[in-house]
mmCIF file of C-alpha atoms in Angstrom:
data_model
loop_
_atom_site.group_PDB
_atom_site.id
_atom_site.type_symbol
_atom_site.label_atom_id
_atom_site.label_comp_id
_atom_site.label_asym_id
_atom_site.label_seq_id
_atom_site.Cartn_x
_atom_site.Cartn_y
_atom_site.Cartn_z
ATOM 1 C CA MET A 1 -62.831 -42.166 105.930
ATOM 2 C CA SER A 2 -62.711 -46.317 105.798
ATOM 3 C CA GLU A 3 -64.660 -48.796 108.442
ATOM 4 C CA LEU A 4 -62.777 -50.560 110.229
ATOM 5 C CA ASP A 5 -61.037 -53.783 108.738
ATOM 6 C CA PRO A 6 -63.201 -56.478 110.899
ATOM 7 C CA SER A 7 -59.752 -58.653 110.006
ATOM 8 C CA LYS A 8 -57.786 -56.514 112.044
ATOM 9 C CA ASN A 9 -57.239 -55.393 115.994
ATOM 10 C CA LEU A 10 -60.288 -53.365 117.342
ATOM 11 C CA PRO A 11 -59.330 -50.883 120.880
ATOM 12 C CA LEU A 12 -61.245 -54.371 122.569
ATOM 13 C CA SER A 13 -60.624 -56.774 121.194
ATOM 14 C CA GLY A 14 -59.951 -59.704 122.970
ATOM 15 C CA ILE A 15 -62.129 -58.060 125.621
ATOM 16 C CA ARG A 16 -65.085 -61.262 126.948
ATOM 17 C CA VAL A 17 -68.303 -59.547 128.074
ATOM 18 C CA VAL A 18 -71.353 -61.299 129.500
ATOM 19 C CA GLU A 19 -74.806 -58.894 128.698
ATOM 20 C CA PHE A 20 -77.898 -60.166 130.424
ATOM 21 C CA THR A 21 -79.866 -57.238 129.276
ATOM 22 C CA HIS A 22 -83.233 -55.231 127.409
ATOM 23 C CA MET A 23 -84.544 -53.021 126.610
ATOM 24 C CA VAL A 24 -82.826 -49.852 125.430
ATOM 25 C CA MET A 25 -80.375 -48.475 128.593
ATOM 26 C CA GLY A 26 -78.118 -52.297 129.192
ATOM 27 C CA PRO A 27 -78.271 -53.528 125.554
ATOM 28 C CA SER A 28 -76.808 -49.528 124.406
ATOM 29 C CA ALA A 29 -73.546 -50.603 127.138
ATOM 30 C CA GLY A 30 -73.403 -53.658 125.224
ATOM 31 C CA LEU A 31 -73.622 -51.521 121.864
ATOM 32 C CA VAL A 32 -70.388 -49.350 122.495
ATOM 33 C CA LEU A 33 -68.445 -52.505 123.689
ATOM 34 C CA ALA A 34 -68.808 -54.942 120.949
ATOM 35 C CA ASP A 35 -68.823 -52.047 118.205
ATOM 36 C CA LEU A 36 -65.009 -50.690 120.029
ATOM 37 C CA GLY A 37 -63.730 -55.550 119.335
ATOM 38 C CA ALA A 38 -65.436 -56.663 122.785
ATOM 39 C CA GLU A 39 -66.496 -60.442 121.624
ATOM 40 C CA VAL A 40 -70.393 -59.426 123.734
ATOM 41 C CA ILE A 41 -72.774 -62.883 124.279
ATOM 42 C CA LYS A 42 -76.199 -61.777 124.937
ATOM 43 C CA ILE A 43 -78.059 -63.927 127.294
ATOM 44 C CA GLU A 44 -81.040 -63.956 127.104
ATOM 45 C CA PRO A 45 -84.950 -65.906 127.577
ATOM 46 C CA ILE A 46 -85.954 -69.474 125.672
ATOM 47 C CA LYS A 47 -88.353 -67.854 123.991
ATOM 48 C CA GLY A 48 -85.434 -64.505 123.010
ATOM 49 C CA ASP A 49 -85.614 -61.457 125.306
ATOM 50 C CA ASN A 50 -89.078 -59.903 124.814
ATOM 51 C CA THR A 51 -87.380 -56.526 123.521
ATOM 52 C CA ARG A 52 -87.378 -57.902 119.272
ATOM 53 C CA ARG A 53 -91.142 -57.663 119.779
ATOM 54 C CA LEU A 54 -91.842 -54.596 121.235
ATOM 55 C CA LYS A 55 -93.980 -52.797 119.135
ATOM 56 C CA GLY A 56 -94.970 -49.009 118.114
ATOM 57 C CA SER A 57 -92.140 -46.802 119.547
ATOM 58 C CA GLY A 58 -89.889 -50.079 120.525
ATOM 59 C CA ALA A 59 -90.398 -51.596 117.243
ATOM 60 C CA GLY A 60 -86.500 -49.575 116.845
ATOM 61 C CA TYR A 61 -84.827 -50.396 120.519
ATOM 62 C CA PHE A 62 -83.610 -54.082 119.305
ATOM 63 C CA PRO A 63 -82.634 -53.653 115.649
ATOM 64 C CA MET A 64 -80.090 -50.557 117.288
ATOM 65 C CA TYR A 65 -78.936 -50.994 119.898
ATOM 66 C CA ASN A 66 -78.247 -55.466 119.567
ATOM 67 C CA ARG A 67 -75.677 -55.214 116.463
ATOM 68 C CA ASN A 68 -71.910 -57.466 116.724
ATOM 69 C CA LYS A 69 -73.221 -59.395 119.669
ATOM 70 C CA GLN A 70 -74.594 -63.078 119.433
ATOM 71 C CA SER A 71 -77.102 -64.520 121.254
ATOM 72 C CA LEU A 72 -77.462 -67.332 123.622
ATOM 73 C CA CYS A 73 -80.599 -69.091 125.233
ATOM 74 C CA LEU A 74 -80.975 -70.412 128.313
ATOM 75 C CA ASP A 75 -83.042 -70.766 130.777
ATOM 76 C CA LEU A 76 -82.003 -68.839 134.016
ATOM 77 C CA LYS A 77 -84.583 -70.963 135.924
ATOM 78 C CA ASP A 78 -82.855 -74.091 135.721
ATOM 79 C CA GLU A 79 -79.528 -75.103 137.414
ATOM 80 C CA ALA A 80 -78.337 -76.788 134.219
ATOM 81 C CA GLY A 81 -78.793 -73.472 132.743
ATOM 82 C CA LYS A 82 -77.427 -71.133 135.718
ATOM 83 C CA LYS A 83 -74.140 -73.119 135.137
ATOM 84 C CA ILE A 84 -73.107 -72.791 131.907
ATOM 85 C CA ALA A 85 -74.332 -69.213 132.423
ATOM 86 C CA ARG A 86 -71.611 -69.434 135.526
ATOM 87 C CA GLN A 87 -68.984 -71.144 133.283
ATOM 88 C CA LEU A 88 -69.132 -68.075 130.603
ATOM 89 C CA ILE A 89 -69.041 -65.110 133.106
ATOM 90 C CA ASP A 90 -65.949 -67.158 134.439
ATOM 91 C CA LYS A 91 -64.384 -67.109 131.379
ATOM 92 C CA ALA A 92 -65.508 -63.135 131.304
ATOM 93 C CA ASP A 93 -63.333 -59.632 131.617
ATOM 94 C CA VAL A 94 -67.065 -57.999 132.461
ATOM 95 C CA LEU A 95 -70.887 -58.449 132.709
ATOM 96 C CA ILE A 96 -73.385 -56.198 131.963
ATOM 97 C CA GLU A 97 -77.262 -55.840 134.045
ATOM 98 C CA ASN A 98 -79.931 -53.954 134.271
ATOM 99 C CA PHE A 99 -82.966 -55.880 135.177
ATOM 100 C CA ARG A 100 -84.900 -54.553 138.664
ATOM 101 C CA PRO A 101 -83.498 -54.186 141.699
ATOM 102 C CA GLY A 102 -82.631 -58.394 143.771
ATOM 103 C CA ALA A 103 -83.170 -60.062 140.549
ATOM 104 C CA MET A 104 -79.176 -60.956 139.675
ATOM 105 C CA ASP A 105 -78.813 -61.652 143.655
ATOM 106 C CA LYS A 106 -82.452 -64.367 143.282
ATOM 107 C CA LEU A 107 -80.283 -66.157 140.749
ATOM 108 C CA GLY A 108 -77.024 -67.044 142.211
ATOM 109 C CA PHE A 109 -75.615 -63.790 139.737
ATOM 110 C CA SER A 110 -74.908 -61.076 142.217
ATOM 111 C CA TYR A 111 -71.115 -59.196 142.251
ATOM 112 C CA GLU A 112 -69.981 -60.473 145.672
ATOM 113 C CA GLN A 113 -70.863 -64.080 144.496
ATOM 114 C CA LEU A 114 -69.781 -64.270 141.124
ATOM 115 C CA CYS A 115 -66.120 -62.391 141.995
ATOM 116 C CA LEU A 116 -65.021 -65.220 144.272
ATOM 117 C CA SER A 117 -64.423 -67.264 141.281
ATOM 118 C CA ASN A 118 -63.148 -64.297 139.222
ATOM 119 C CA PRO A 119 -62.204 -61.703 141.218
ATOM 120 C CA ARG A 120 -60.884 -59.650 137.879
ATOM 121 C CA LEU A 121 -64.846 -59.725 136.361
ATOM 122 C CA ILE A 122 -65.954 -56.008 136.199
ATOM 123 C CA TYR A 123 -69.873 -56.012 136.821
ATOM 124 C CA CYS A 124 -72.061 -52.964 135.988
ATOM 125 C CA SER A 125 -74.966 -52.995 137.358
ATOM 126 C CA LEU A 126 -76.870 -50.568 135.792
ATOM 127 C CA LYS A 127 -80.174 -49.154 137.098
ATOM 128 C CA GLY A 128 -82.293 -46.151 138.087
ATOM 129 C CA PHE A 129 -81.424 -44.778 141.118
ATOM 130 C CA LEU A 130 -77.500 -45.650 142.206
ATOM 131 C CA ASP A 131 -77.807 -45.786 146.272
ATOM 132 C CA GLY A 132 -79.851 -43.368 148.037
ATOM 133 C CA PRO A 133 -83.623 -43.190 149.687
ATOM 134 C CA TYR A 134 -84.810 -43.791 145.770
ATOM 135 C CA GLN A 135 -82.948 -46.905 144.612
ATOM 136 C CA HIS A 136 -85.453 -49.568 145.186
ATOM 137 C CA ARG A 137 -87.972 -47.864 143.192
ATOM 138 C CA THR A 138 -88.031 -49.039 139.158
ATOM 139 C CA ALA A 139 -87.426 -46.382 137.166
ATOM 140 C CA LEU A 140 -87.980 -45.667 133.611
ATOM 141 C CA ASP A 141 -86.311 -43.318 130.652
ATOM 142 C CA GLU A 142 -89.834 -41.139 130.880
ATOM 143 C CA VAL A 143 -89.716 -41.104 134.566
ATOM 144 C CA THR A 144 -86.620 -39.738 135.319
ATOM 145 C CA GLN A 145 -87.807 -37.751 132.490
ATOM 146 C CA MET A 146 -89.739 -36.264 134.754
ATOM 147 C CA MET A 147 -89.096 -36.636 138.251
ATOM 148 C CA GLY A 148 -85.369 -34.596 136.429
ATOM 149 C CA GLY A 149 -86.659 -31.952 134.952
ATOM 150 C CA LEU A 150 -85.372 -32.405 131.612
ATOM 151 C CA ALA A 151 -89.653 -32.733 130.846
ATOM 152 C CA TYR A 152 -90.454 -29.513 132.662
ATOM 153 C CA MET A 153 -86.650 -28.038 130.400
ATOM 154 C CA THR A 154 -88.445 -29.500 127.215
ATOM 155 C CA GLY A 155 -92.391 -29.199 127.064
ATOM 156 C CA LEU A 156 -94.802 -25.675 127.444
ATOM 157 C CA PRO A 157 -94.912 -24.059 130.361
ATOM 158 C CA GLY A 158 -96.976 -26.494 132.528
ATOM 159 C CA LYS A 159 -97.205 -29.022 130.097
ATOM 160 C CA PRO A 160 -93.958 -31.196 130.639
ATOM 161 C CA MET A 161 -92.739 -33.525 126.759
ATOM 162 C CA ARG A 162 -90.042 -36.326 127.501
ATOM 163 C CA ALA A 163 -87.410 -36.107 124.781
ATOM 164 C CA GLY A 164 -88.027 -37.296 121.014
ATOM 165 C CA SER A 165 -86.060 -39.770 122.345
ATOM 166 C CA SER A 166 -84.555 -42.878 124.857
ATOM 167 C CA VAL A 167 -81.837 -39.760 125.952
ATOM 168 C CA ILE A 168 -80.992 -40.755 129.615
ATOM 169 C CA ASP A 169 -81.016 -45.081 128.031
ATOM 170 C CA ILE A 170 -78.457 -44.024 126.032
ATOM 171 C CA THR A 171 -76.436 -42.221 128.398
ATOM 172 C CA GLY A 172 -77.240 -43.994 131.187
ATOM 173 C CA GLY A 173 -75.476 -47.133 129.233
ATOM 174 C CA MET A 174 -72.697 -44.819 127.715
ATOM 175 C CA PHE A 175 -72.053 -43.311 130.924
ATOM 176 C CA GLY A 176 -72.354 -47.733 132.338
ATOM 177 C CA ALA A 177 -70.116 -48.147 128.763
ATOM 178 C CA ILE A 178 -66.984 -45.441 130.300
ATOM 179 C CA ALA A 179 -67.072 -46.936 133.803
ATOM 180 C CA ILE A 180 -66.306 -50.043 132.690
ATOM 181 C CA LEU A 181 -63.545 -48.943 130.453
ATOM 182 C CA ALA A 182 -62.191 -46.949 133.683
ATOM 183 C CA ALA A 183 -62.197 -49.632 135.280
ATOM 184 C CA LEU A 184 -60.657 -51.581 132.710
ATOM 185 C CA GLU A 185 -57.624 -49.830 133.057
ATOM 186 C CA GLU A 186 -57.650 -49.571 136.818
ATOM 187 C CA ARG A 187 -57.324 -53.681 136.499
ATOM 188 C CA HIS A 188 -54.668 -52.511 134.235
ATOM 189 C CA ARG A 189 -52.047 -51.414 137.280
ATOM 190 C CA THR A 190 -53.992 -53.604 140.344
ATOM 191 C CA GLY A 191 -54.986 -57.281 138.898
ATOM 192 C CA THR A 192 -58.498 -56.919 140.191
ATOM 193 C CA GLY A 193 -61.831 -56.038 138.947
ATOM 194 C CA GLN A 194 -64.197 -53.889 140.382
ATOM 195 C CA LEU A 195 -68.629 -53.638 140.639
ATOM 196 C CA VAL A 196 -70.007 -50.130 138.420
ATOM 197 C CA LYS A 197 -72.980 -48.397 138.679
ATOM 198 C CA SER A 198 -74.757 -46.417 136.463
ATOM 199 C CA SER A 199 -79.107 -44.685 136.775
ATOM 200 C CA LEU A 200 -81.184 -43.102 135.096
ATOM 201 C CA PHE A 201 -82.161 -40.369 137.903
ATOM 202 C CA GLU A 202 -78.750 -39.576 138.291
ATOM 203 C CA SER A 203 -78.087 -39.616 134.502
ATOM 204 C CA THR A 204 -80.604 -37.437 133.705
ATOM 205 C CA ALA A 205 -79.465 -34.443 136.307
ATOM 206 C CA PHE A 206 -76.336 -34.384 135.215
ATOM 207 C CA MET A 207 -78.235 -33.721 131.696
ATOM 208 C CA VAL A 208 -80.004 -30.582 134.475
ATOM 209 C CA GLY A 209 -76.965 -29.185 135.710
ATOM 210 C CA GLN A 210 -76.354 -26.521 132.738
ATOM 211 C CA HIS A 211 -79.669 -24.941 133.805
ATOM 212 C CA MET A 212 -79.498 -25.354 137.505
ATOM 213 C CA ALA A 213 -76.103 -23.831 137.109
ATOM 214 C CA GLN A 214 -77.317 -20.951 134.825
ATOM 215 C CA GLN A 215 -80.244 -20.582 138.283
ATOM 216 C CA ALA A 216 -77.300 -20.981 140.625
ATOM 217 C CA VAL A 217 -75.111 -17.785 138.649
ATOM 218 C CA SER A 218 -78.623 -15.706 137.134
ATOM 219 C CA GLY A 219 -80.848 -16.072 140.880
ATOM 220 C CA ASN A 220 -83.827 -16.510 137.768
ATOM 221 C CA PRO A 221 -86.189 -18.993 137.762
ATOM 222 C CA LEU A 222 -85.299 -21.801 135.431
ATOM 223 C CA GLN A 223 -88.085 -21.190 132.424
ATOM 224 C CA PRO A 224 -88.940 -24.506 129.415
ATOM 225 C CA MET A 225 -85.953 -24.804 126.634
ATOM 226 C CA SER A 226 -89.532 -23.660 124.672
ATOM 227 C CA VAL A 227 -89.970 -20.211 125.971
ATOM 228 C CA ARG A 228 -87.011 -18.802 127.317
ATOM 229 C CA THR A 229 -84.814 -15.513 126.847
ATOM 230 C CA SER A 230 -82.339 -17.247 123.970
ATOM 231 C CA ALA A 231 -78.303 -15.825 125.370
ATOM 232 C CA TRP A 232 -78.409 -14.546 121.213
ATOM 233 C CA ALA A 233 -80.422 -11.962 119.348
ATOM 234 C CA VAL A 234 -80.571 -14.888 115.871
ATOM 235 C CA TYR A 235 -82.051 -18.480 117.447
ATOM 236 C CA ASP A 236 -84.687 -18.950 115.193
ATOM 237 C CA ILE A 237 -86.363 -21.662 112.852
ATOM 238 C CA PHE A 238 -87.881 -18.511 110.119
ATOM 239 C CA GLU A 239 -89.495 -19.530 107.406
ATOM 240 C CA THR A 240 -88.927 -19.604 103.521
ATOM 241 C CA CYS A 241 -91.052 -18.382 101.161
ATOM 242 C CA ASP A 242 -91.114 -21.589 99.595
ATOM 243 C CA GLY A 243 -92.994 -23.896 103.159
ATOM 244 C CA GLU A 244 -89.419 -24.620 104.194
ATOM 245 C CA GLN A 245 -88.306 -23.531 107.863
ATOM 246 C CA VAL A 246 -84.254 -23.749 108.267
ATOM 247 C CA PHE A 247 -82.785 -22.946 111.874
ATOM 248 C CA VAL A 248 -80.093 -20.411 111.706
ATOM 249 C CA GLY A 249 -77.732 -18.907 114.600
ATOM 250 C CA VAL A 250 -75.444 -15.837 115.156
ATOM 251 C CA VAL A 251 -73.124 -17.209 118.192
ATOM 252 C CA SER A 252 -70.814 -14.139 118.182
ATOM 253 C CA ASP A 253 -70.266 -10.617 117.521
ATOM 254 C CA THR A 254 -68.198 -11.807 114.412
ATOM 255 C CA GLN A 255 -70.359 -13.859 113.361
ATOM 256 C CA TRP A 256 -73.274 -10.991 113.841
ATOM 257 C CA LYS A 257 -71.631 -8.819 111.111
ATOM 258 C CA ILE A 258 -70.907 -11.305 108.569
ATOM 259 C CA PHE A 259 -73.882 -12.317 108.376
ATOM 260 C CA CYS A 260 -75.521 -8.329 107.596
ATOM 261 C CA GLN A 261 -73.368 -8.149 104.768
ATOM 262 C CA SER A 262 -74.248 -11.861 103.069
ATOM 263 C CA PHE A 263 -77.253 -10.439 103.991
ATOM 264 C CA ASP A 264 -77.316 -7.046 102.690
ATOM 265 C CA LEU A 265 -78.648 -5.905 106.711
ATOM 266 C CA LEU A 266 -76.699 -2.502 105.971
ATOM 267 C CA GLU A 267 -78.491 -0.117 108.634
ATOM 268 C CA PHE A 268 -77.487 -3.814 111.090
ATOM 269 C CA ALA A 269 -74.468 -2.793 110.610
ATOM 270 C CA GLN A 270 -73.813 -0.243 111.624
ATOM 271 C CA ASP A 271 -75.498 -0.013 114.247
ATOM 272 C CA VAL A 272 -73.194 0.584 117.396
ATOM 273 C CA THR A 273 -76.054 0.354 119.257
ATOM 274 C CA LEU A 274 -75.625 -4.159 118.097
ATOM 275 C CA GLU A 275 -72.844 -4.972 117.565
ATOM 276 C CA LEU A 276 -72.190 -6.090 120.794
ATOM 277 C CA ASN A 277 -74.427 -9.561 121.855
ATOM 278 C CA ASN A 278 -75.897 -8.441 124.828
ATOM 279 C CA GLU A 279 -77.302 -5.624 123.868
ATOM 280 C CA ARG A 280 -78.597 -7.266 120.202
ATOM 281 C CA VAL A 281 -80.777 -9.751 123.247
ATOM 282 C CA ALA A 282 -82.495 -6.775 123.976
ATOM 283 C CA GLN A 283 -82.856 -4.821 120.996
ATOM 284 C CA ARG A 284 -84.745 -8.299 119.361
ATOM 285 C CA ASP A 285 -88.344 -7.242 119.582
ATOM 286 C CA ARG A 286 -87.163 -4.583 117.256
ATOM 287 C CA ILE A 287 -84.515 -6.503 114.312
ATOM 288 C CA MET A 288 -86.689 -9.353 114.083
ATOM 289 C CA PRO A 289 -88.837 -8.860 111.758
ATOM 290 C CA VAL A 290 -86.786 -7.293 109.834
ATOM 291 C CA ILE A 291 -84.457 -10.112 109.371
ATOM 292 C CA ARG A 292 -86.871 -12.378 109.419
ATOM 293 C CA GLU A 293 -88.600 -10.986 106.263
ATOM 294 C CA ARG A 294 -85.680 -11.182 104.972
ATOM 295 C CA LEU A 295 -84.494 -14.344 104.661
ATOM 296 C CA GLY A 296 -88.350 -15.179 104.260
ATOM 297 C CA ALA A 297 -88.040 -13.643 101.047
ATOM 298 C CA MET A 298 -85.643 -16.583 100.457
ATOM 299 C CA THR A 299 -86.851 -20.469 98.823
ATOM 300 C CA LYS A 300 -84.806 -23.075 101.813
ATOM 301 C CA PRO A 301 -82.206 -23.918 98.938
ATOM 302 C CA GLU A 302 -82.009 -20.590 98.783
ATOM 303 C CA LEU A 303 -80.897 -19.864 101.647
ATOM 304 C CA MET A 304 -78.310 -23.097 102.731
ATOM 305 C CA ASP A 305 -76.011 -22.108 99.954
ATOM 306 C CA LYS A 306 -75.704 -18.563 101.633
ATOM 307 C CA LEU A 307 -75.003 -19.536 105.278
ATOM 308 C CA ASP A 308 -73.138 -22.700 103.965
ATOM 309 C CA LYS A 309 -70.976 -20.357 102.016
ATOM 310 C CA THR A 310 -70.746 -17.272 104.910
ATOM 311 C CA GLY A 311 -69.866 -20.553 107.277
ATOM 312 C CA LEU A 312 -72.737 -19.414 109.913
ATOM 313 C CA PRO A 313 -74.514 -22.594 112.399
ATOM 314 C CA PHE A 314 -77.495 -23.591 110.105
ATOM 315 C CA ALA A 315 -80.150 -26.189 110.258
ATOM 316 C CA PRO A 316 -82.448 -27.402 107.905
ATOM 317 C CA ILE A 317 -85.342 -28.948 109.796
ATOM 318 C CA ALA A 318 -85.328 -32.872 109.102
ATOM 319 C CA SER A 319 -87.304 -35.049 110.172
ATOM 320 C CA PRO A 320 -85.206 -38.830 111.427
ATOM 321 C CA SER A 321 -86.042 -40.557 107.945
ATOM 322 C CA ASP A 322 -84.670 -37.744 106.343
ATOM 323 C CA LEU A 323 -81.062 -39.311 107.917
ATOM 324 C CA PHE A 324 -81.506 -42.936 105.637
ATOM 325 C CA ASP A 325 -80.012 -41.043 103.038
ATOM 326 C CA ASP A 326 -78.794 -38.207 103.948
ATOM 327 C CA PRO A 327 -75.193 -37.880 102.066
ATOM 328 C CA HIS A 328 -72.600 -36.951 104.994
ATOM 329 C CA LEU A 329 -73.570 -39.756 107.525
ATOM 330 C CA ASN A 330 -73.789 -42.333 103.666
ATOM 331 C CA ALA A 331 -70.411 -40.793 102.199
ATOM 332 C CA GLY A 332 -68.967 -40.878 105.574
ATOM 333 C CA GLY A 333 -69.740 -44.096 107.193
ATOM 334 C CA GLY A 334 -71.901 -42.942 109.309
ATOM 335 C CA LEU A 335 -74.396 -45.424 108.996
ATOM 336 C CA VAL A 336 -74.484 -49.296 109.277
ATOM 337 C CA GLU A 337 -76.379 -51.195 107.133
ATOM 338 C CA ILE A 338 -77.696 -54.618 108.835
ATOM 339 C CA ASN A 339 -80.651 -57.401 107.780
ATOM 340 C CA LEU A 340 -83.209 -57.056 109.914
ATOM 341 C CA PRO A 341 -84.276 -60.341 110.865
ATOM 342 C CA ASN A 342 -88.642 -60.272 111.222
ATOM 343 C CA ASN A 343 -88.553 -58.986 107.808
ATOM 344 C CA GLY A 344 -85.824 -59.768 105.564
ATOM 345 C CA GLY A 345 -85.383 -55.771 104.932
ATOM 346 C CA LYS A 346 -82.169 -54.006 106.003
ATOM 347 C CA ALA A 347 -81.236 -50.781 107.436
ATOM 348 C CA ARG A 348 -78.914 -48.335 107.133
ATOM 349 C CA LEU A 349 -78.953 -47.543 111.558
ATOM 350 C CA PRO A 350 -76.619 -44.944 112.872
ATOM 351 C CA GLY A 351 -72.491 -46.699 113.806
ATOM 352 C CA LEU A 352 -71.215 -45.015 117.027
ATOM 353 C CA PRO A 353 -69.975 -41.087 116.468
ATOM 354 C CA ILE A 354 -66.477 -41.203 116.721
ATOM 355 C CA ASP A 355 -63.256 -41.856 114.250
ATOM 356 C CA LEU A 356 -60.273 -43.448 115.321
ATOM 357 C CA SER A 357 -57.216 -41.966 112.984
ATOM 358 C CA GLY A 358 -59.962 -41.413 111.018
ATOM 359 C CA ARG A 359 -61.520 -44.360 110.543
ATOM 360 C CA ARG A 360 -64.923 -45.745 111.404
ATOM 361 C CA LEU A 361 -66.075 -48.526 113.671
ATOM 362 C CA GLY A 362 -68.446 -50.668 110.743
ATOM 363 C CA LEU A 363 -71.241 -54.337 111.491
ATOM 364 C CA ARG A 364 -68.441 -57.503 112.104
ATOM 365 C CA GLN A 365 -71.984 -59.656 113.336
ATOM 366 C CA ASP A 366 -75.023 -58.965 111.839
ATOM 367 C CA LEU A 367 -78.028 -58.875 115.320
ATOM 368 C CA PRO A 368 -78.645 -62.037 115.866
ATOM 369 C CA THR A 369 -81.140 -64.427 115.757
ATOM 370 C CA GLU A 370 -82.914 -65.682 118.631
ATOM 371 C CA GLY A 371 -80.193 -68.490 120.292
ATOM 372 C CA GLU A 372 -77.816 -68.405 116.725
ATOM 373 C CA HIS A 373 -74.306 -68.081 118.647
ATOM 374 C CA SER A 374 -76.011 -70.869 121.365
ATOM 375 C CA HIS A 375 -74.508 -73.781 119.967
ATOM 376 C CA ALA A 376 -70.810 -72.337 119.483
ATOM 377 C CA ALA A 377 -71.013 -70.707 123.015
ATOM 378 C CA LEU A 378 -71.266 -74.499 124.683
ATOM 379 C CA LEU A 379 -68.626 -75.843 121.942
ATOM 380 C CA SER A 380 -65.623 -73.119 123.279
ATOM 381 C CA LEU A 381 -67.731 -74.753 127.345
ATOM 382 C CA GLY A 382 -66.034 -77.646 126.891
ATOM 383 C CA TYR A 383 -69.657 -78.946 126.342
ATOM 384 C CA SER A 384 -69.574 -82.440 123.421
ATOM 385 C CA GLU A 385 -71.881 -83.001 120.645
ATOM 386 C CA VAL A 386 -74.288 -85.133 122.428
ATOM 387 C CA GLN A 387 -74.249 -83.184 125.396
ATOM 388 C CA ILE A 388 -75.606 -79.686 123.672
ATOM 389 C CA GLU A 389 -78.096 -81.650 122.418
ATOM 390 C CA ALA A 390 -78.948 -82.781 125.760
ATOM 391 C CA LEU A 391 -79.784 -79.589 127.484
ATOM 392 C CA ARG A 392 -81.208 -78.535 123.676
ATOM 393 C CA SER A 393 -83.710 -81.611 124.358
ATOM 394 C CA ALA A 394 -84.806 -80.912 127.393
ATOM 395 C CA GLY A 395 -85.271 -77.473 126.335
ATOM 396 C CA VAL A 396 -81.817 -75.603 128.794
ATOM 397 C CA VAL A 397 -80.691 -74.117 125.895
ATOM 398 C CA ARG A 398 -82.191 -73.274 122.467
#
């Protein structure tokens, strides 16, 4: 496995993207395109994207979702700044935005306005809701997790809990990237771009669709995943004798036989009433205490080694910090090393979880500093050094 050589053509090489985004949803869509080789120019306010300065749980947003991008800081309230943005958009293939409804229209950057001068433009608008009664609302990842049922399924009964990641922002951004790629393919046939949209609420609904289908099939009210009736008899977290935890799943009748043989559960292996999964589920109260005692007599390394040899699904209970040193991610090119702009340190962060003919997508452009590429962008538009200095002095660009 080797990373893609930055000097070689990447799948989206030659595609130009102008990104008006902040937080997670918009930047994650741009990240997908950037990692795949698109030239992504991130338009930031003169002071830089406020996401750069978030603390607490938001401190990782900018470092994670803005590699392989260029930064141009513009004052879009100034006509000269708007002109520069329009010039970039007129030469772009894709525009991505995730600001509140109507914000881009007020700037004069609606799709209806921009497609007049660039009919090939694919305009991706990432919002809280698609068209409908809620479309005027401002949404956040957590808002739609709550109203879309994901928090209900994640928490305990009566105690909804958001998922432990910005899963809806990220998924909504991914769906936006999928829509962009589909529109690019359609443009090959039609020669024209289009307006595409993705949203948080509809992404949440898609994520919980399996549970909606479960209720439709079973006719039973849904229970949170924390107290659900599992589809499998052995699908649990087990305590080991050294105080650690390991998840083990036995999800087929063949795996049950292997599991029983590997852990010397001969009585269970010979019991014909346990041959089928649904029969084992009905007898969980009988078999689980025995299994917990057997697995609990082992240390975590002993249990994981045995499970690894059997081929059964298992996992140590890890935290995100454990992934920095994960041997698989580091050996397979799954982590991309970047320089952190604020403290001067380095971090290995997850790359796109895809493989292209044995190759992984790596780093071509480190995290940009505020306005790092403003000068180059203006030169590419034909501005002279004198004009660029005048724009800088006037506070139009940084």
